[in-house]
């Protein structure tokens, strides 16, 4: 149990999940593409699940479609390059890019 708490704290610290969820909710986004450089992809599933949970469980969440977070896991040209084309192919409302 303690290890799960420390993992949650590590993810929050590294990815600022509360602030990111607030941004997603504030924008009214429901299809969120998550993009990370290759070296951070090991965290991608946990980050996506935690972000989706924070967006959907928030007391200030607007009614409507639940937020769905999906990972763009293709290798990119560079870790700083946002993959707008892949996000568009998945009908993303926004892209959250870490890294």
PDB file of C-alpha atoms in Angstrom:
ATOM      1  CA  UNK A   1       0.000   0.000   0.000  1.00  0.00           C
ATOM      2  CA  UNK A   2       2.791   2.408   0.891  1.00  0.00           C
ATOM      3  CA  UNK A   3       4.498   1.683  -2.407  1.00  0.00           C
ATOM      4  CA  UNK A   4       1.294   2.556  -4.313  1.00  0.00           C
ATOM      5  CA  UNK A   5       1.119   5.856  -2.435  1.00  0.00           C
ATOM      6  CA  UNK A   6       4.747   6.653  -3.193  1.00  0.00           C
ATOM      7  CA  UNK A   7       4.188   5.818  -6.882  1.00  0.00           C
ATOM      8  CA  UNK A   8       1.178   8.124  -6.946  1.00  0.00           C
ATOM      9  CA  UNK A   9       3.212  10.899  -5.321  1.00  0.00           C
ATOM     10  CA  UNK A  10       6.063  10.327  -7.802  1.00  0.00           C
ATOM     11  CA  UNK A  11       3.703  10.598 -10.774  1.00  0.00           C
ATOM     12  CA  UNK A  12       2.058  13.740  -9.371  1.00  0.00           C
ATOM     13  CA  UNK A  13       5.428  15.335  -8.764  1.00  0.00           C
ATOM     14  CA  UNK A  14       6.883  14.405 -12.145  1.00  0.00           C
ATOM     15  CA  UNK A  15       3.812  15.134 -14.286  1.00  0.00           C
ATOM     16  CA  UNK A  16       1.785  17.729 -12.305  1.00  0.00           C
ATOM     17  CA  UNK A  17      -1.357  15.656 -12.802  1.00  0.00           C
ATOM     18  CA  UNK A  18      -3.691  17.840 -10.724  1.00  0.00           C
ATOM     19  CA  UNK A  19      -2.768  20.948 -12.715  1.00  0.00           C
ATOM     20  CA  UNK A  20      -3.008  19.037 -15.990  1.00  0.00           C
ATOM     21  CA  UNK A  21      -6.440  17.654 -15.082  1.00  0.00           C
ATOM     22  CA  UNK A  22      -7.612  21.160 -14.184  1.00  0.00           C
ATOM     23  CA  UNK A  23      -6.434  22.383 -17.608  1.00  0.00           C
ATOM     24  CA  UNK A  24      -8.273  19.533 -19.375  1.00  0.00           C
ATOM     25  CA  UNK A  25     -11.485  20.165 -17.420  1.00  0.00           C
ATOM     26  CA  UNK A  26     -11.195  23.935 -17.916  1.00  0.00           C
ATOM     27  CA  UNK A  27     -10.928  23.474 -21.668  1.00  0.00           C
ATOM     28  CA  UNK A  28     -13.922  21.137 -21.769  1.00  0.00           C
ATOM     29  CA  UNK A  29     -11.860  18.482 -23.553  1.00  0.00           C
ATOM     30  CA  UNK A  30     -13.108  14.894 -23.651  1.00  0.00           C
ATOM     31  CA  UNK A  31     -10.604  13.145 -25.957  1.00  0.00           C
ATOM     32  CA  UNK A  32      -7.111  13.761 -24.647  1.00  0.00           C
ATOM     33  CA  UNK A  33      -4.016  12.541 -26.477  1.00  0.00           C
ATOM     34  CA  UNK A  34      -1.049  11.956 -24.193  1.00  0.00           C
ATOM     35  CA  UNK A  35       2.375  12.164 -25.805  1.00  0.00           C
ATOM     36  CA  UNK A  36       5.710  11.420 -24.175  1.00  0.00           C
ATOM     37  CA  UNK A  37       9.232  10.902 -25.463  1.00  0.00           C
ATOM     38  CA  UNK A  38      10.406   7.314 -25.738  1.00  0.00           C
ATOM     39  CA  UNK A  39      12.336   7.447 -22.461  1.00  0.00           C
ATOM     40  CA  UNK A  40       9.134   8.283 -20.503  1.00  0.00           C
ATOM     41  CA  UNK A  41       6.798   5.791 -22.185  1.00  0.00           C
ATOM     42  CA  UNK A  42       7.237   3.397 -19.253  1.00  0.00           C
ATOM     43  CA  UNK A  43       5.052   5.770 -17.212  1.00  0.00           C
ATOM     44  CA  UNK A  44       2.490   6.369 -19.957  1.00  0.00           C
ATOM     45  CA  UNK A  45      -0.189   3.863 -18.907  1.00  0.00           C
ATOM     46  CA  UNK A  46      -0.078   4.915 -15.248  1.00  0.00           C
ATOM     47  CA  UNK A  47      -0.085   8.626 -16.168  1.00  0.00           C
ATOM     48  CA  UNK A  48      -3.010   8.180 -18.587  1.00  0.00           C
ATOM     49  CA  UNK A  49      -5.057   6.258 -15.995  1.00  0.00           C
ATOM     50  CA  UNK A  50      -4.299   8.745 -13.221  1.00  0.00           C
ATOM     51  CA  UNK A  51      -5.073  11.747 -15.433  1.00  0.00           C
ATOM     52  CA  UNK A  52      -8.345  10.225 -16.640  1.00  0.00           C
ATOM     53  CA  UNK A  53      -9.352   9.427 -13.051  1.00  0.00           C
ATOM     54  CA  UNK A  54      -8.559  12.972 -11.873  1.00  0.00           C
ATOM     55  CA  UNK A  55     -10.546  14.480 -14.753  1.00  0.00           C
ATOM     56  CA  UNK A  56     -13.624  12.313 -14.262  1.00  0.00           C
ATOM     57  CA  UNK A  57     -13.731  12.216 -10.449  1.00  0.00           C
ATOM     58  CA  UNK A  58     -13.336  15.967  -9.893  1.00  0.00           C
ATOM     59  CA  UNK A  59     -16.250  17.684  -8.143  1.00  0.00           C
ATOM     60  CA  UNK A  60     -16.103  20.603 -10.603  1.00  0.00           C
ATOM     61  CA  UNK A  61     -16.365  18.358 -13.674  1.00  0.00           C
ATOM     62  CA  UNK A  62     -18.982  19.545 -16.150  1.00  0.00           C
ATOM     63  CA  UNK A  63     -21.736  17.179 -17.184  1.00  0.00           C
ATOM     64  CA  UNK A  64     -21.360  15.534 -20.551  1.00  0.00           C
ATOM     65  CA  UNK A  65     -18.944  13.091 -22.047  1.00  0.00           C
ATOM     66  CA  UNK A  66     -16.420  11.529 -19.706  1.00  0.00           C
ATOM     67  CA  UNK A  67     -12.780  12.353 -20.360  1.00  0.00           C
ATOM     68  CA  UNK A  68     -10.867   9.627 -22.178  1.00  0.00           C
ATOM     69  CA  UNK A  69      -7.077   9.750 -22.245  1.00  0.00           C
ATOM     70  CA  UNK A  70      -5.128   7.751 -24.804  1.00  0.00           C
ATOM     71  CA  UNK A  71      -1.411   7.434 -25.443  1.00  0.00           C
ATOM     72  CA  UNK A  72       0.292   8.328 -28.714  1.00  0.00           C
ATOM     73  CA  UNK A  73       3.136   5.836 -28.428  1.00  0.00           C
ATOM     74  CA  UNK A  74       4.722   6.163 -31.856  1.00  0.00           C
ATOM     75  CA  UNK A  75       8.355   7.115 -31.873  1.00  0.00           C
ATOM     76  CA  UNK A  76       8.562  10.757 -32.835  1.00  0.00           C
ATOM     77  CA  UNK A  77      11.176  12.580 -34.856  1.00  0.00           C
ATOM     78  CA  UNK A  78      12.319  14.333 -31.689  1.00  0.00           C
ATOM     79  CA  UNK A  79      11.101  14.347 -28.106  1.00  0.00           C
ATOM     80  CA  UNK A  80      10.080  18.005 -28.450  1.00  0.00           C
ATOM     81  CA  UNK A  81       7.920  17.464 -31.538  1.00  0.00           C
ATOM     82  CA  UNK A  82       4.180  17.411 -30.885  1.00  0.00           C
ATOM     83  CA  UNK A  83       2.480  14.829 -33.108  1.00  0.00           C
ATOM     84  CA  UNK A  84      -0.575  16.791 -34.201  1.00  0.00           C
ATOM     85  CA  UNK A  85      -1.191  14.474 -37.162  1.00  0.00           C
ATOM     86  CA  UNK A  86      -1.492  11.328 -35.015  1.00  0.00           C
ATOM     87  CA  UNK A  87      -3.728  13.186 -32.562  1.00  0.00           C
ATOM     88  CA  UNK A  88      -5.972  14.319 -35.414  1.00  0.00           C
ATOM     89  CA  UNK A  89      -6.222  10.751 -36.698  1.00  0.00           C
ATOM     90  CA  UNK A  90      -7.628   9.795 -33.281  1.00  0.00           C
ATOM     91  CA  UNK A  91      -9.980  12.790 -33.117  1.00  0.00           C
ATOM     92  CA  UNK A  92      -8.236  14.254 -30.081  1.00  0.00           C
ATOM     93  CA  UNK A  93      -9.608  17.475 -28.627  1.00  0.00           C
ATOM     94  CA  UNK A  94      -6.192  18.327 -27.219  1.00  0.00           C
ATOM     95  CA  UNK A  95      -2.674  17.002 -26.769  1.00  0.00           C
ATOM     96  CA  UNK A  96      -0.869  16.815 -23.436  1.00  0.00           C
ATOM     97  CA  UNK A  97       2.832  16.583 -24.185  1.00  0.00           C
ATOM     98  CA  UNK A  98       5.306  15.643 -21.465  1.00  0.00           C
ATOM     99  CA  UNK A  99       9.032  15.694 -21.916  1.00  0.00           C
TER     100      UNK A  99
END
